[in-house]
Amino acid sequence: MPSVQDARPHALSLHSLRGKITLGYTAVAAIILVASLFFVGELRTLEARVVLGQRATDLFNTTLEIRRFERNYFLHHQAADRAENSRYIALAQKMLRENRSDFAAMAGQQRLQQLRERLDAYARQMAALAQADPRQLDAMEPQVRPLGQAVVAIAEDMAGTERRQIQSTLASFRTLLLGVILSMTLLIVVIGRALSQRVVKPLKEMESSVAALSANYRETLSAPSNDREILSITAAFNHMLQELDRRQKSLMRSERMVSLGTMLSGVAHELNNPLSNISTSCQILLEEVGDSDTAAQQRYLQQIDQQTERARSIVRSLLDFSRERAFRKEAVVLRPLVAQTVGFVRCEISAKSVVQLDIPDDLSVAADAQRLQQVFVNLIRNAMEGLGPQGRIEVSAQRVQASEPPAGTALGQGCGFKGAMVEIRVADNGPGIAPDILPRIFDPFFTTKDVGHGMGLGLFVVYEIVDEHGGCIAVQSTPGQGATFIIRLPLAAADTPKGAR
Ligand SMILES: Nc1ncnc2c1ncn2[C@@H]1O[C@H](COP(=O)(O)OP(=O)(O)O)[C@@H](O)[C@H]1O
Ligand SMILES: [Mg+2]
């Protein structure tokens, strides 16, 4: 089988399903990556804020310790409390020194300066207390306390501000997260839709056109998109259809050869009659040579001429049947065609069986005579094959006004046709067809006969031909009481009668 498309791996392009899917996938991955990077950045900011908040809280706690030991000192006048107080003051001063820029960013340069000045002033006051007389301590307390309170207030304010900052950062982070999730979802939905438009839609279209094709495989499939994969599937499919068509033609050919085989003995038989008539006439003529009865001689010669023509016509129709040629519809007078066909296949019928024709002389159909003859050969042969000794085959035809398809399994383009048609019935009183196989008898290769006795193509070919004519075929059967095949064909245009040969 010739390669339909180049099988080398192609560079990713937007003219391929793979390209489109990869693009969509990459876009989604990029969106997720960007969003993740963004959130990592935001988390780091938040982390830094929490560290700052911790520092502000530490500073605030230290100032509270300073005040605690200050109060203890004024209450109990213990040197140890004052020592702890100054240790915490030194700690707070160290914190302020080491994290100057952080605190400045947090509370502003001015407020930080203010805190540092107050703390320094407070430290000086507390240092002065060391030299003071313990009895004066109570008197000095009101000078120290406001400074201490101011330091705690500023530190508390700073810690509070930072806490609020963290809260608002968290709040905006939440809003952002929600927004990003929403827009990501939206983007993914949009990309998904675009992908499904570009990827799933052509596939779906392809599916439905393939389904439509399976009903009529003579057409070719047209690619629903320009994607490489779709194009190559379409090309492969069309190639397959061509191949199928080619093989089917060859099957039909061999089917016809089988029919020809059946007909040959009939033809020989048919030829025998005119030939023996000719021979008899010749003998009489020979015996009477020299007689003066010219009228009688003329009669015998005429008979010879007629019988020769009859023999010729038989040979011609056999040749016609065997020759392959294009479908050609013409007005075919039905009765002579059926009569001749019956004559050809009759040899196979047992002597006691009867074939009866009930066809008006003037009934014609628009058909290809050769193919129509094939239909009758196949149907009559099938009927004969099942007949018992009292077999009976009846071929009848009449004009009908079609309004719905014939009852039974009906197949073919013309089954929905409403109006005047020719209805042909081929009925037998053979064994009939079991209901479970009835729907399958028109399938190619379906046969109930032994190997070597049937290819299972006869009815398939019949269906093909009827369908080709725009007709309809149906079968009705009661097992044990025979089968009836009903064919409806378009009427011939009345002004082009041309008898079957
Ligand atoms: N007139 C009939 N009576 C009973 N069975 C029939 C008749 N015509 C067809 N069949 C059934 O349909 C099958 C398919 O017929 P056909 O397509 O002509 O293939 P084949 O004759 O090679 O088996 C036959 O095997 C037979 O079972
Ligand atoms: Mg058959």
Short mmCIF file of C-alpha atoms and ligand atoms in Angstrom, two decimals:
data_model
loop_
_atom_site.label_atom_id
_atom_site.label_comp_id
_atom_site.label_asym_id
_atom_site.label_seq_id
_atom_site.Cartn_x
_atom_site.Cartn_y
_atom_site.Cartn_z
CA MET A 1 0.00 0.00 0.00
CA PRO A 2 1.59 3.30 -1.02
CA SER A 3 2.41 5.58 1.87
CA VAL A 4 -0.26 8.18 2.22
CA GLN A 5 1.71 10.78 4.11
CA ASP A 6 5.29 11.37 5.00
CA ALA A 7 5.90 9.58 8.26
CA ARG A 8 8.89 11.66 9.40
CA PRO A 9 8.34 13.51 12.68
CA HIS A 10 7.31 17.04 11.83
CA ALA A 11 8.30 20.24 13.57
CA LEU A 12 5.50 21.37 15.85
CA SER A 13 3.13 23.52 13.87
CA LEU A 14 -0.29 24.97 14.42
CA HIS A 15 -1.45 22.88 11.48
CA SER A 16 -1.38 19.75 13.55
CA LEU A 17 -3.48 18.51 16.44
CA ARG A 18 -0.32 17.72 18.35
CA GLY A 19 0.89 21.30 17.85
CA LYS A 20 -2.38 22.72 19.10
CA ILE A 21 -2.56 20.47 22.13
CA THR A 22 1.07 21.21 22.98
CA LEU A 23 0.43 24.92 22.63
CA GLY A 24 -2.60 24.77 24.91
CA TYR A 25 -0.72 22.67 27.41
CA THR A 26 2.25 25.07 27.38
CA ALA A 27 -0.04 28.05 27.84
CA VAL A 28 -1.67 26.47 30.89
CA ALA A 29 1.73 25.47 32.31
CA ALA A 30 3.03 29.02 31.76
CA ILE A 31 0.02 30.52 33.52
CA ILE A 32 0.50 28.21 36.49
CA LEU A 33 4.24 28.96 36.60
CA VAL A 34 3.76 32.74 36.47
CA ALA A 35 1.07 32.59 39.14
CA SER A 36 3.28 30.41 41.37
CA LEU A 37 6.29 32.71 40.99
CA PHE A 38 4.10 35.67 41.79
CA PHE A 39 2.81 34.00 44.93
CA VAL A 40 6.29 32.98 46.06
CA GLY A 41 7.30 36.66 45.76
CA GLU A 42 4.22 37.77 47.68
CA LEU A 43 4.88 35.18 50.40
CA ARG A 44 8.42 36.43 50.84
CA THR A 45 7.17 39.99 51.35
CA LEU A 46 4.71 38.69 53.90
CA GLU A 47 7.45 36.75 55.64
CA ALA A 48 9.64 39.87 55.86
CA ARG A 49 6.68 41.76 57.32
CA VAL A 50 6.17 39.07 59.97
CA VAL A 51 9.86 39.28 60.94
CA LEU A 52 9.53 43.06 61.27
CA GLY A 53 6.40 42.63 63.34
CA GLN A 54 8.25 40.22 65.61
CA ARG A 55 11.00 42.82 66.13
CA ALA A 56 8.50 45.52 66.95
CA THR A 57 6.82 43.17 69.43
CA ASP A 58 10.19 42.27 70.99
CA LEU A 59 10.99 45.95 71.42
CA PHE A 60 7.59 46.57 72.98
CA ASN A 61 8.05 43.64 75.40
CA THR A 62 11.52 44.93 76.35
CA THR A 63 10.08 48.37 77.20
CA LEU A 64 7.45 46.64 79.35
CA GLU A 65 10.25 44.84 81.25
CA ILE A 66 12.06 48.17 81.68
CA ARG A 67 8.95 49.61 83.26
CA ARG A 68 8.36 46.57 85.46
CA PHE A 69 11.80 46.75 87.03
CA GLU A 70 11.48 50.55 87.32
CA ARG A 71 8.25 50.12 89.34
CA ASN A 72 9.85 47.40 91.49
CA TYR A 73 12.80 49.65 92.17
CA PHE A 74 10.63 52.52 93.32
CA LEU A 75 8.64 50.12 95.51
CA HIS A 76 11.44 48.09 97.13
CA HIS A 77 14.57 50.23 96.49
CA GLN A 78 16.49 47.10 95.52
CA ALA A 79 19.68 47.69 93.55
CA ALA A 80 19.09 44.42 91.69
CA ASP A 81 15.86 45.83 90.17
CA ARG A 82 17.66 48.90 88.97
CA ALA A 83 20.41 46.77 87.49
CA GLU A 84 17.79 44.69 85.59
CA ASN A 85 16.13 47.92 84.51
CA SER A 86 19.34 49.27 83.02
CA ARG A 87 20.14 45.94 81.43
CA TYR A 88 16.80 46.05 79.56
CA ILE A 89 17.39 49.70 78.65
CA ALA A 90 20.72 48.72 77.10
CA LEU A 91 18.98 45.87 75.30
CA ALA A 92 16.30 48.21 73.89
CA GLN A 93 18.98 50.70 72.80
CA LYS A 94 20.87 47.89 71.09
CA MET A 95 17.72 46.77 69.29
CA LEU A 96 17.06 50.29 68.07
CA ARG A 97 20.63 50.65 66.88
CA GLU A 98 20.82 47.35 65.09
CA ASN A 99 17.45 47.57 63.35
CA ARG A 100 17.45 51.26 62.71
CA SER A 101 16.44 51.09 59.09
CA ASP A 102 13.66 48.55 59.75
CA PHE A 103 12.15 50.61 62.52
CA ALA A 104 12.52 53.79 60.47
CA ALA A 105 10.64 52.11 57.66
CA MET A 106 8.03 50.96 60.11
CA ALA A 107 7.36 54.13 62.13
CA GLY A 108 9.09 56.87 60.20
CA GLN A 109 12.41 58.58 60.88
CA GLN A 110 10.87 61.23 63.11
CA ARG A 111 9.03 58.87 65.42
CA LEU A 112 12.11 56.67 65.71
CA GLN A 113 14.24 59.69 66.61
CA GLN A 114 11.66 60.62 69.22
CA LEU A 115 11.77 57.12 70.73
CA ARG A 116 15.52 57.07 70.84
CA GLU A 117 15.71 60.51 72.49
CA ARG A 118 13.10 59.56 75.11
CA LEU A 119 14.86 56.29 75.81
CA ASP A 120 18.23 58.02 76.14
CA ALA A 121 16.71 60.67 78.45
CA TYR A 122 15.04 57.93 80.49
CA ALA A 123 18.34 56.03 80.72
CA ARG A 124 20.09 59.13 81.95
CA GLN A 125 17.41 59.74 84.59
CA MET A 126 17.59 56.15 85.77
CA ALA A 127 21.40 56.32 85.92
CA ALA A 128 21.09 59.50 88.00
CA LEU A 129 18.91 57.61 90.49
CA ALA A 130 21.90 55.38 91.33
CA GLN A 131 23.71 58.31 92.87
CA ALA A 132 20.61 59.73 94.53
CA ASP A 133 19.76 59.38 98.18
CA PRO A 134 17.24 56.53 98.64
CA ARG A 135 14.97 58.92 100.56
CA GLN A 136 14.72 61.22 97.59
CA LEU A 137 13.66 58.40 95.31
CA ASP A 138 9.92 58.87 95.83
CA ALA A 139 10.28 62.53 95.01
CA MET A 140 12.12 61.74 91.77
CA GLU A 141 9.60 59.18 90.60
CA PRO A 142 7.18 61.65 88.93
CA GLN A 143 10.03 62.94 86.70
CA VAL A 144 11.06 59.48 85.54
CA ARG A 145 7.71 57.89 85.07
CA PRO A 146 6.32 60.03 82.16
CA LEU A 147 9.50 59.36 80.18
CA GLY A 148 9.08 55.62 80.72
CA GLN A 149 5.43 55.83 79.79
CA ALA A 150 6.28 57.76 76.63
CA VAL A 151 8.84 55.09 75.62
CA VAL A 152 6.31 52.26 76.14
CA ALA A 153 3.61 54.20 74.30
CA ILE A 154 5.80 54.78 71.25
CA ALA A 155 6.97 51.13 71.19
CA GLU A 156 3.40 49.91 71.58
CA ASP A 157 2.27 52.18 68.82
CA MET A 158 5.01 50.83 66.56
CA ALA A 159 4.09 47.22 67.32
CA GLY A 160 0.40 47.97 66.79
CA THR A 161 1.04 49.70 63.49
CA GLU A 162 3.10 46.76 62.30
CA ARG A 163 0.41 44.30 63.34
CA ARG A 164 -2.19 46.24 61.39
CA GLN A 165 0.19 46.35 58.43
CA ILE A 166 0.51 42.58 58.53
CA GLN A 167 -3.24 42.20 58.75
CA SER A 168 -3.85 44.46 55.77
CA THR A 169 -1.08 42.71 53.80
CA LEU A 170 -2.76 39.40 54.57
CA ALA A 171 -6.14 40.78 53.51
CA SER A 172 -4.83 42.05 50.20
CA PHE A 173 -2.97 38.78 49.72
CA ARG A 174 -6.25 36.95 50.11
CA THR A 175 -7.99 39.18 47.59
CA LEU A 176 -5.11 38.72 45.19
CA LEU A 177 -5.16 34.97 45.60
CA LEU A 178 -8.86 34.91 44.87
CA GLY A 179 -8.40 37.13 41.83
CA VAL A 180 -5.54 35.06 40.47
CA ILE A 181 -7.45 31.81 41.00
CA LEU A 182 -10.48 33.27 39.25
CA SER A 183 -8.54 34.61 36.30
CA MET A 184 -6.54 31.40 36.03
CA THR A 185 -9.75 29.40 35.95
CA LEU A 186 -11.13 31.75 33.31
CA LEU A 187 -7.98 31.48 31.20
CA ILE A 188 -7.93 27.71 31.48
CA VAL A 189 -11.60 27.56 30.48
CA VAL A 190 -10.90 29.83 27.51
CA ILE A 191 -7.90 27.75 26.44
CA GLY A 192 -9.90 24.58 26.95
CA ARG A 193 -12.68 25.91 24.77
CA ALA A 194 -10.27 27.04 22.10
CA LEU A 195 -8.60 23.63 22.15
CA SER A 196 -11.89 21.84 21.94
CA GLN A 197 -12.91 24.11 19.07
CA ARG A 198 -9.76 23.37 17.17
CA VAL A 199 -9.12 19.79 18.15
CA VAL A 200 -12.35 18.12 19.17
CA LYS A 201 -14.57 19.79 16.57
CA PRO A 202 -12.74 18.51 13.49
CA LEU A 203 -12.65 15.07 15.10
CA LYS A 204 -16.38 15.19 15.74
CA GLU A 205 -17.04 16.36 12.20
CA MET A 206 -14.88 13.58 10.95
CA GLU A 207 -16.82 11.10 13.07
CA SER A 208 -20.14 12.19 11.63
CA SER A 209 -18.90 12.27 8.05
CA VAL A 210 -17.42 8.80 8.47
CA ALA A 211 -20.76 7.64 9.85
CA ALA A 212 -22.52 9.21 6.87
CA LEU A 213 -20.02 7.58 4.53
CA SER A 214 -20.57 4.13 5.94
CA ALA A 215 -24.08 4.39 4.54
CA ASN A 216 -22.76 5.22 1.10
CA TYR A 217 -19.11 4.45 0.70
CA ARG A 218 -18.93 5.53 -2.91
CA GLU A 219 -18.30 9.09 -1.80
CA THR A 220 -14.98 10.36 -0.57
CA LEU A 221 -14.28 11.89 2.80
CA SER A 222 -13.35 15.58 2.85
CA ALA A 223 -11.03 16.76 5.60
CA PRO A 224 -12.86 18.90 8.17
CA SER A 225 -9.65 20.81 9.08
CA ASN A 226 -6.14 21.43 7.85
CA ASP A 227 -4.45 19.61 10.70
CA ARG A 228 -1.76 17.25 9.56
CA GLU A 229 -3.17 14.26 11.41
CA ILE A 230 -6.67 14.87 10.08
CA LEU A 231 -5.32 15.26 6.54
CA SER A 232 -3.38 12.03 6.71
CA ILE A 233 -6.29 10.10 8.25
CA THR A 234 -8.57 11.47 5.55
CA ALA A 235 -6.11 10.51 2.82
CA ALA A 236 -5.68 7.02 4.27
CA PHE A 237 -9.43 6.67 4.57
CA ASN A 238 -10.04 7.74 0.99
CA HIS A 239 -7.37 5.40 -0.19
CA MET A 240 -9.11 2.61 1.69
CA LEU A 241 -12.44 3.55 0.11
CA GLN A 242 -10.89 3.41 -3.36
CA GLU A 243 -9.38 0.06 -2.56
CA LEU A 244 -12.71 -1.17 -1.25
CA ASP A 245 -14.43 0.03 -4.38
CA ARG A 246 -11.86 -1.69 -6.55
CA ARG A 247 -12.20 -4.97 -4.67
CA GLN A 248 -15.93 -4.79 -4.69
CA LYS A 249 -15.91 -4.37 -8.46
CA SER A 250 -13.72 -7.41 -8.77
CA LEU A 251 -16.04 -9.40 -6.49
CA MET A 252 -18.99 -8.35 -8.58
CA ARG A 253 -17.09 -9.52 -11.60
CA SER A 254 -16.48 -12.94 -10.15
CA GLU A 255 -20.12 -13.12 -9.02
CA ARG A 256 -21.15 -12.43 -12.55
CA MET A 257 -18.89 -15.17 -13.82
CA VAL A 258 -20.58 -17.61 -11.44
CA SER A 259 -23.97 -16.53 -12.82
CA LEU A 260 -22.64 -16.93 -16.31
CA GLY A 261 -21.69 -20.48 -15.45
CA THR A 262 -25.25 -21.13 -14.31
CA MET A 263 -26.62 -19.62 -17.48
CA LEU A 264 -24.37 -21.48 -19.87
CA SER A 265 -26.18 -24.79 -19.70
CA GLY A 266 -29.47 -22.92 -20.08
CA VAL A 267 -28.12 -21.08 -23.08
CA ALA A 268 -26.94 -24.28 -24.67
CA HIS A 269 -30.41 -25.68 -24.14
CA GLU A 270 -32.02 -22.57 -25.56
CA LEU A 271 -29.74 -22.64 -28.57
CA ASN A 272 -30.63 -26.21 -29.21
CA ASN A 273 -34.19 -25.35 -30.17
CA PRO A 274 -33.49 -22.91 -32.99
CA LEU A 275 -30.59 -25.03 -34.15
CA SER A 276 -32.71 -28.18 -34.43
CA ASN A 277 -35.46 -26.15 -36.13
CA ILE A 278 -32.89 -24.89 -38.61
CA SER A 279 -31.57 -28.35 -39.11
CA THR A 280 -35.03 -29.80 -39.73
CA SER A 281 -35.87 -27.05 -42.23
CA CYS A 282 -32.59 -27.62 -44.03
CA GLN A 283 -33.19 -31.36 -44.26
CA ILE A 284 -36.67 -30.86 -45.71
CA LEU A 285 -35.31 -28.34 -48.19
CA LEU A 286 -32.55 -30.71 -49.23
CA GLU A 287 -35.01 -33.54 -49.75
CA GLU A 288 -37.25 -31.33 -51.84
CA VAL A 289 -34.53 -29.78 -53.96
CA GLY A 290 -35.73 -29.72 -57.55
CA ASP A 291 -39.43 -29.57 -56.56
CA SER A 292 -41.26 -26.68 -58.04
CA ASP A 293 -43.17 -25.70 -54.85
CA THR A 294 -41.31 -22.45 -54.33
CA ALA A 295 -43.85 -21.18 -51.82
CA ALA A 296 -43.02 -24.07 -49.43
CA GLN A 297 -39.30 -23.60 -49.98
CA GLN A 298 -39.67 -19.92 -49.15
CA ARG A 299 -41.48 -20.81 -45.91
CA TYR A 300 -38.64 -23.11 -44.84
CA LEU A 301 -36.02 -20.52 -45.72
CA GLN A 302 -37.91 -17.91 -43.72
CA GLN A 303 -38.01 -20.26 -40.81
CA ILE A 304 -34.26 -20.80 -41.07
CA ASP A 305 -33.77 -17.05 -41.11
CA GLN A 306 -35.97 -16.51 -38.05
CA GLN A 307 -34.37 -19.30 -36.09
CA THR A 308 -30.90 -18.01 -36.96
CA GLU A 309 -31.93 -14.61 -35.67
CA ARG A 310 -33.24 -16.23 -32.49
CA ALA A 311 -29.98 -18.08 -31.96
CA ARG A 312 -28.05 -14.90 -32.57
CA SER A 313 -30.10 -13.00 -30.09
CA ILE A 314 -29.39 -15.64 -27.45
CA VAL A 315 -25.68 -15.52 -28.12
CA ARG A 316 -25.76 -11.69 -28.11
CA SER A 317 -27.47 -11.47 -24.76
CA LEU A 318 -25.02 -13.93 -23.25
CA LEU A 319 -22.15 -11.84 -24.58
CA ASP A 320 -23.83 -8.72 -23.25
CA PHE A 321 -24.14 -10.26 -19.88
CA SER A 322 -20.53 -11.34 -19.70
CA ARG A 323 -19.09 -8.07 -20.93
CA GLU A 324 -18.05 -5.47 -18.37
CA ARG A 325 -19.50 -2.09 -19.12
CA ALA A 326 -20.52 1.14 -17.48
CA PHE A 327 -23.90 1.54 -15.86
CA ARG A 328 -26.39 2.71 -18.47
CA LYS A 329 -30.05 3.26 -17.79
CA GLU A 330 -32.58 2.88 -20.56
CA ALA A 331 -36.21 1.90 -20.90
CA VAL A 332 -36.29 -1.88 -20.56
CA VAL A 333 -39.43 -3.86 -21.39
CA LEU A 334 -39.63 -6.20 -18.48
CA ARG A 335 -41.42 -9.32 -19.73
CA PRO A 336 -39.04 -10.46 -22.51
CA LEU A 337 -36.05 -9.85 -20.27
CA VAL A 338 -37.47 -11.98 -17.46
CA ALA A 339 -38.65 -14.68 -19.87
CA GLN A 340 -35.24 -14.95 -21.43
CA THR A 341 -33.49 -15.03 -18.07
CA VAL A 342 -35.81 -17.75 -16.83
CA GLY A 343 -35.01 -19.69 -20.00
CA PHE A 344 -31.31 -19.39 -19.27
CA VAL A 345 -31.46 -20.57 -15.69
CA ARG A 346 -34.33 -23.02 -16.03
CA CYS A 347 -32.01 -25.98 -16.65
CA GLU A 348 -31.19 -26.12 -12.99
CA ILE A 349 -34.79 -26.47 -11.95
CA SER A 350 -36.09 -29.93 -11.35
CA ALA A 351 -38.46 -31.08 -14.04
CA LYS A 352 -41.50 -30.96 -11.74
CA SER A 353 -41.02 -27.36 -10.68
CA VAL A 354 -42.83 -24.50 -12.34
CA VAL A 355 -41.79 -20.97 -13.08
CA GLN A 356 -44.72 -18.70 -13.68
CA LEU A 357 -44.58 -15.20 -15.10
CA ASP A 358 -47.24 -12.64 -14.43
CA ILE A 359 -45.92 -9.52 -16.10
CA PRO A 360 -47.86 -7.19 -18.38
CA ASP A 361 -46.40 -7.07 -21.88
CA ASP A 362 -46.04 -3.31 -21.97
CA LEU A 363 -44.49 -2.73 -18.59
CA SER A 364 -41.05 -1.11 -18.77
CA VAL A 365 -38.60 0.16 -16.20
CA ALA A 366 -35.73 2.62 -16.32
CA ALA A 367 -32.83 0.22 -15.88
CA ASP A 368 -29.55 -1.14 -17.09
CA ALA A 369 -30.71 -4.32 -18.86
CA GLN A 370 -27.54 -6.27 -18.12
CA ARG A 371 -27.63 -5.51 -14.42
CA LEU A 372 -31.35 -6.11 -14.17
CA GLN A 373 -30.82 -9.51 -15.75
CA GLN A 374 -28.21 -10.22 -13.10
CA VAL A 375 -30.84 -9.41 -10.43
CA PHE A 376 -33.23 -11.98 -11.87
CA VAL A 377 -30.52 -14.60 -12.32
CA ASN A 378 -29.50 -14.26 -8.68
CA LEU A 379 -33.03 -14.22 -7.27
CA ILE A 380 -34.30 -17.11 -9.38
CA ARG A 381 -31.17 -19.13 -8.69
CA ASN A 382 -31.60 -18.62 -4.93
CA ALA A 383 -35.24 -19.61 -5.16
CA MET A 384 -34.40 -22.72 -7.20
CA GLU A 385 -31.69 -23.81 -4.82
CA GLY A 386 -34.20 -24.33 -2.03
CA LEU A 387 -37.07 -25.76 -4.03
CA GLY A 388 -38.50 -29.20 -3.36
CA PRO A 389 -40.03 -31.43 -6.05
CA GLN A 390 -43.33 -29.46 -6.11
CA GLY A 391 -41.46 -26.20 -6.34
CA ARG A 392 -43.01 -23.08 -7.68
CA ILE A 393 -41.47 -19.77 -8.53
CA GLU A 394 -43.60 -16.84 -9.50
CA VAL A 395 -42.26 -13.66 -10.99
CA SER A 396 -44.86 -10.93 -11.15
CA ALA A 397 -44.70 -7.22 -11.82
CA GLN A 398 -47.09 -4.32 -11.81
CA ARG A 399 -47.25 -0.57 -11.54
CA VAL A 400 -47.84 0.61 -8.00
CA GLN A 401 -48.39 3.92 -6.32
CA ALA A 402 -45.73 3.79 -3.59
CA SER A 403 -46.52 5.60 -0.38
CA GLU A 404 -44.35 3.69 2.06
CA PRO A 405 -41.59 1.08 1.78
CA PRO A 406 -42.75 -2.52 1.27
CA ALA A 407 -43.24 -4.50 4.47
CA GLY A 408 -40.27 -6.52 5.70
CA THR A 409 -36.59 -5.70 5.73
CA ALA A 410 -36.43 -2.88 3.15
CA LEU A 411 -33.15 -1.51 1.83
CA GLY A 412 -32.10 0.97 -0.84
CA GLN A 413 -32.23 4.62 -1.80
CA GLY A 414 -35.69 4.37 -3.28
CA CYS A 415 -37.40 3.03 -0.14
CA GLY A 416 -38.61 6.49 0.83
CA PHE A 417 -39.88 7.33 -2.64
CA LYS A 418 -43.54 8.21 -2.98
CA GLY A 419 -45.24 7.94 -6.34
CA ALA A 420 -45.57 5.61 -9.30
CA MET A 421 -43.03 2.76 -9.47
CA VAL A 422 -42.75 -0.71 -10.92
CA GLU A 423 -43.01 -3.40 -8.27
CA ILE A 424 -41.50 -6.77 -9.11
CA ARG A 425 -42.07 -9.80 -6.89
CA VAL A 426 -40.05 -13.00 -7.01
CA ALA A 427 -41.84 -15.50 -4.80
CA ASP A 428 -41.10 -19.14 -4.12
CA ASN A 429 -42.62 -21.88 -2.01
CA GLY A 430 -39.28 -23.15 -0.79
CA PRO A 431 -38.09 -23.47 2.80
CA GLY A 432 -38.21 -19.74 3.50
CA ILE A 433 -35.76 -17.78 5.63
CA ALA A 434 -35.48 -17.95 9.41
CA PRO A 435 -36.32 -14.62 11.09
CA ASP A 436 -32.94 -14.40 12.82
CA ILE A 437 -30.98 -14.48 9.56
CA LEU A 438 -33.42 -12.36 7.61
CA PRO A 439 -31.71 -9.06 8.45
CA ARG A 440 -28.33 -10.44 7.32
CA ILE A 441 -29.06 -12.02 3.98
CA PHE A 442 -28.08 -8.88 2.00
CA ASP A 443 -24.70 -8.67 3.76
CA PRO A 444 -21.70 -9.49 1.60
CA PHE A 445 -20.41 -13.03 2.21
CA PHE A 446 -23.43 -14.06 4.25
CA THR A 447 -24.41 -17.55 3.24
CA THR A 448 -26.02 -20.55 4.87
CA LYS A 449 -24.72 -22.86 2.17
CA ASP A 450 -21.81 -25.21 2.44
CA VAL A 451 -18.35 -24.20 1.35
CA GLY A 452 -18.15 -24.32 -2.42
CA HIS A 453 -21.90 -23.92 -2.87
CA GLY A 454 -22.41 -20.27 -2.15
CA MET A 455 -20.22 -17.20 -1.84
CA GLY A 456 -22.89 -15.18 -0.11
CA LEU A 457 -22.63 -12.43 -2.70
CA GLY A 458 -25.80 -13.04 -4.70
CA LEU A 459 -28.18 -10.94 -2.64
CA PHE A 460 -25.51 -8.37 -1.90
CA VAL A 461 -25.10 -7.82 -5.63
CA VAL A 462 -28.89 -7.69 -6.04
CA TYR A 463 -29.10 -5.03 -3.36
CA GLU A 464 -26.21 -3.07 -4.92
CA ILE A 465 -27.88 -3.06 -8.32
CA VAL A 466 -31.30 -2.09 -6.98
CA ASP A 467 -29.72 0.69 -4.94
CA GLU A 468 -27.75 1.88 -7.97
CA HIS A 469 -31.06 2.19 -9.82
CA GLY A 470 -32.55 4.31 -7.04
CA GLY A 471 -34.84 1.44 -6.15
CA CYS A 472 -35.80 -0.44 -3.04
CA ILE A 473 -35.63 -4.12 -2.15
CA ALA A 474 -37.47 -5.93 0.62
CA VAL A 475 -37.90 -9.50 1.68
CA GLN A 476 -40.76 -11.22 3.41
CA SER A 477 -40.62 -14.80 4.50
CA THR A 478 -42.43 -17.31 6.62
CA PRO A 479 -40.21 -20.31 7.31
CA GLY A 480 -41.68 -23.39 5.66
CA GLN A 481 -43.82 -21.34 3.31
CA GLY A 482 -41.29 -19.72 1.08
CA ALA A 483 -39.80 -16.31 0.55
CA THR A 484 -40.85 -13.28 -1.47
CA PHE A 485 -38.40 -10.67 -2.70
CA ILE A 486 -40.02 -7.36 -3.60
CA ILE A 487 -38.19 -4.87 -5.77
CA ARG A 488 -39.39 -1.42 -6.63
CA LEU A 489 -37.80 0.41 -9.53
CA PRO A 490 -38.45 3.77 -11.16
CA LEU A 491 -40.77 3.70 -14.18
CA ALA A 492 -39.27 4.20 -17.59
CA ALA A 493 -40.01 7.52 -19.28
CA ALA A 494 -42.91 6.53 -21.54
CA ASP A 495 -41.46 8.00 -24.74
CA THR A 496 -38.24 5.99 -24.89
CA PRO A 497 -39.33 2.37 -25.15
CA LYS A 498 -36.54 0.08 -26.28
CA GLY A 499 -37.07 -3.64 -25.86
CA ALA A 500 -34.69 -5.81 -23.93
CA ARG A 501 -32.61 -7.85 -26.27
N1 LIG B 1 -35.39 -17.73 -1.93
C1 LIG B 1 -34.71 -18.06 -0.81
N2 LIG B 1 -35.20 -18.98 0.04
C2 LIG B 1 -34.55 -19.31 1.18
N3 LIG B 1 -33.38 -18.76 1.56
C3 LIG B 1 -32.83 -17.83 0.76
C4 LIG B 1 -33.46 -17.41 -0.46
N4 LIG B 1 -32.69 -16.47 -1.03
C5 LIG B 1 -31.64 -16.29 -0.21
N5 LIG B 1 -31.69 -17.10 0.86
C6 LIG B 1 -30.75 -17.17 1.98
O1 LIG B 1 -29.88 -16.05 1.89
C7 LIG B 1 -28.54 -16.46 1.88
C8 LIG B 1 -27.72 -15.49 1.05
O2 LIG B 1 -28.02 -15.61 -0.31
P1 LIG B 1 -26.97 -15.15 -1.39
O3 LIG B 1 -26.54 -13.79 -1.06
O4 LIG B 1 -27.56 -15.38 -2.74
O5 LIG B 1 -25.73 -16.08 -1.15
P2 LIG B 1 -25.56 -17.63 -1.49
O6 LIG B 1 -26.68 -18.01 -2.42
O7 LIG B 1 -24.23 -17.71 -2.13
O8 LIG B 1 -25.64 -18.35 -0.18
C9 LIG B 1 -28.56 -17.85 1.37
O9 LIG B 1 -27.46 -18.60 1.84
C10 LIG B 1 -29.87 -18.38 1.91
O10 LIG B 1 -29.71 -18.80 3.25
MG MG B 2 -27.25 -17.00 -4.13
#
